[in-house]
Amino acid sequence: MGLLDAAVSRQNVLVTSVDSVLNWARLSSLWPMGFGLACCAIEMMATNASNYDLERFGIFPRSSPRQSDLMIVAGTVTMKMAERVVRLYEQMPEPRYVLSMGSCSNCGGPYWEHGYHVLKGVDRVIPVDVYVPGCPPRPEALIGGLMKIQELIRMEGLGISRSDALKKLAEADVDPQPLIEQARKQETA
Amino acid sequence: MEEGKILSNAVEESGAAYAVIHEKFGEAISAFDDNATMPFFEVQDTALWTDIALFMRDHPKLKFNYMACLSGVDYLEEGKLGIVVNLESLGVFSHRIAVKVKCPRDGGSIPSVAGVWHTANWHEREAYDMLGMPFDGHPDMRRILCPDDWEGWPLRKDYRVQESYHGIKVPY
């Protein structure tokens, strides 16, 4: 339930739970760390730029891990880079979120067998909340992943652990196929 | 070079350059391979490679002033490692030639030409990083791409990746 759905009584008085307000504030100003590792970073930059305009979600890249809530691992993580990624992750304040963008950071991508220098999935070194498939994913897919992170934040609350929130998120998952078909029907009607 | 074979102008120019080098170094270099793609010769006496390189760079009829590329090769069947050096003469002559230098696979080394063409510095470090033959006389002989404590030589044909690196599993 979003904040604006909460009951409004009298003028200028909004009745809602602390959880909702905190979550609304956090998910409306997700600050990712501004770093990219390979070609996925180009798509990430395109998503940040005016055509897809991530700032309408309050998403705005920060230049320091200490000011970031979210790490978008955009690109091929080499063995050399893996240790730096862990270090950057550890420098981020909690609560922090990790979005793995593209096949390389999900599972090694095209380097899965003969890429001796590539880490076969960034989840081997840091916990990942959302995986976005693609090589590289289109901006729409990245926005989809970011909205998934927002949903995850919405599932959180006082006394609810991250793993519980992830479970709740999985249960709340909606099959998009009927919705797509419904939209198509409306379009043709 | 076969007698009576018709060669393109470019290969003929390279052949003329080869003749100058052959006159000086004789049996230290192999016969000229006049293929049209990239004419080359091989250095038989590896120890002379730096001298040959200097001669090729400075001789008034050669002036190979530009090292376009230096690549490492693994000759597994021959038990050798080698390099292929592509040389050109920018702004002076239009001839170009490739030089192959080989060394034994186990414990062999190749003389460095980093002092002859500065471009060779990082190229040699890359060849060393990927194949593991050191270059004698190189000013800074260490890995360039892989981490310093990486095990093995990734572009050798019998390379097997290490199980873990700093506690992180490497294979898929």
mmCIF file with all atom_site columns, C-alpha atoms in Angstrom, chain A residues 8 10 12 18 20-21 24 28 36 44 50 67 71 77 85-86 105 108-109 116 130 140 156 167 176 178 184:
data_model
loop_
_atom_site.group_PDB
_atom_site.id
_atom_site.type_symbol
_atom_site.label_atom_id
_atom_site.label_alt_id
_atom_site.label_comp_id
_atom_site.label_asym_id
_atom_site.label_entity_id
_atom_site.label_seq_id
_atom_site.pdbx_PDB_ins_code
_atom_site.Cartn_x
_atom_site.Cartn_y
_atom_site.Cartn_z
_atom_site.occupancy
_atom_site.B_iso_or_equiv
_atom_site.pdbx_formal_charge
_atom_site.auth_seq_id
_atom_site.auth_comp_id
_atom_site.auth_asym_id
_atom_site.auth_atom_id
_atom_site.pdbx_PDB_model_num
ATOM 1  C CA . VAL A 1 8   ? -6.812 11.281  4.950   1.00 0.00 ? 8   VAL A CA 1
ATOM 2  C CA . ARG A 1 10  ? -9.682 16.491  7.980   1.00 0.00 ? 10  ARG A CA 1
ATOM 3  C CA . ASN A 1 12  ? -3.588 18.573  6.371   1.00 0.00 ? 12  ASN A CA 1
ATOM 4  C CA . VAL A 1 18  ? 5.547  4.822   10.690  1.00 0.00 ? 18  VAL A CA 1
ATOM 5  C CA . SER A 1 20  ? 4.776  3.326   5.504   1.00 0.00 ? 20  SER A CA 1
ATOM 6  C CA . VAL A 1 21  ? 6.261  6.790   5.897   1.00 0.00 ? 21  VAL A CA 1
ATOM 7  C CA . TRP A 1 24  ? 7.955  5.730   1.226   1.00 0.00 ? 24  TRP A CA 1
ATOM 8  C CA . SER A 1 28  ? 11.473 7.544   -3.219  1.00 0.00 ? 28  SER A CA 1
ATOM 9  C CA . GLY A 1 36  ? 30.001 1.059   -13.921 1.00 0.00 ? 36  GLY A CA 1
ATOM 10 C CA . MET A 1 44  ? 22.761 2.504   -16.977 1.00 0.00 ? 44  MET A CA 1
ATOM 11 C CA . SER A 1 50  ? 16.911 12.504  -20.140 1.00 0.00 ? 50  SER A CA 1
ATOM 12 C CA . GLN A 1 67  ? 26.118 8.434   0.559   1.00 0.00 ? 67  GLN A CA 1
ATOM 13 C CA . MET A 1 71  ? 24.811 -0.587  -5.635  1.00 0.00 ? 71  MET A CA 1
ATOM 14 C CA . VAL A 1 77  ? 33.237 -8.232  -12.547 1.00 0.00 ? 77  VAL A CA 1
ATOM 15 C CA . VAL A 1 85  ? 33.497 -4.308  -5.194  1.00 0.00 ? 85  VAL A CA 1
ATOM 16 C CA . VAL A 1 86  ? 33.425 -6.005  -1.772  1.00 0.00 ? 86  VAL A CA 1
ATOM 17 C CA . SER A 1 105 ? 27.437 -9.876  -13.022 1.00 0.00 ? 105 SER A CA 1
ATOM 18 C CA . GLY A 1 108 ? 29.662 -14.664 -15.631 1.00 0.00 ? 108 GLY A CA 1
ATOM 19 C CA . GLY A 1 109 ? 27.789 -14.177 -18.901 1.00 0.00 ? 109 GLY A CA 1
ATOM 20 C CA . TYR A 1 116 ? 39.591 -17.226 -16.378 1.00 0.00 ? 116 TYR A CA 1
ATOM 21 C CA . VAL A 1 130 ? 17.554 -8.200  -7.509  1.00 0.00 ? 130 VAL A CA 1
ATOM 22 C CA . GLU A 1 140 ? 13.197 -0.549  -19.371 1.00 0.00 ? 140 GLU A CA 1
ATOM 23 C CA . GLU A 1 156 ? 10.255 -4.057  4.869   1.00 0.00 ? 156 GLU A CA 1
ATOM 24 C CA . LYS A 1 167 ? 9.982  -13.882 0.981   1.00 0.00 ? 167 LYS A CA 1
ATOM 25 C CA . PRO A 1 176 ? 2.276  -10.280 -15.659 1.00 0.00 ? 176 PRO A CA 1
ATOM 26 C CA . PRO A 1 178 ? -2.884 -11.940 -17.754 1.00 0.00 ? 178 PRO A CA 1
ATOM 27 C CA . ARG A 1 184 ? -3.952 -5.943  -25.419 1.00 0.00 ? 184 ARG A CA 1
#
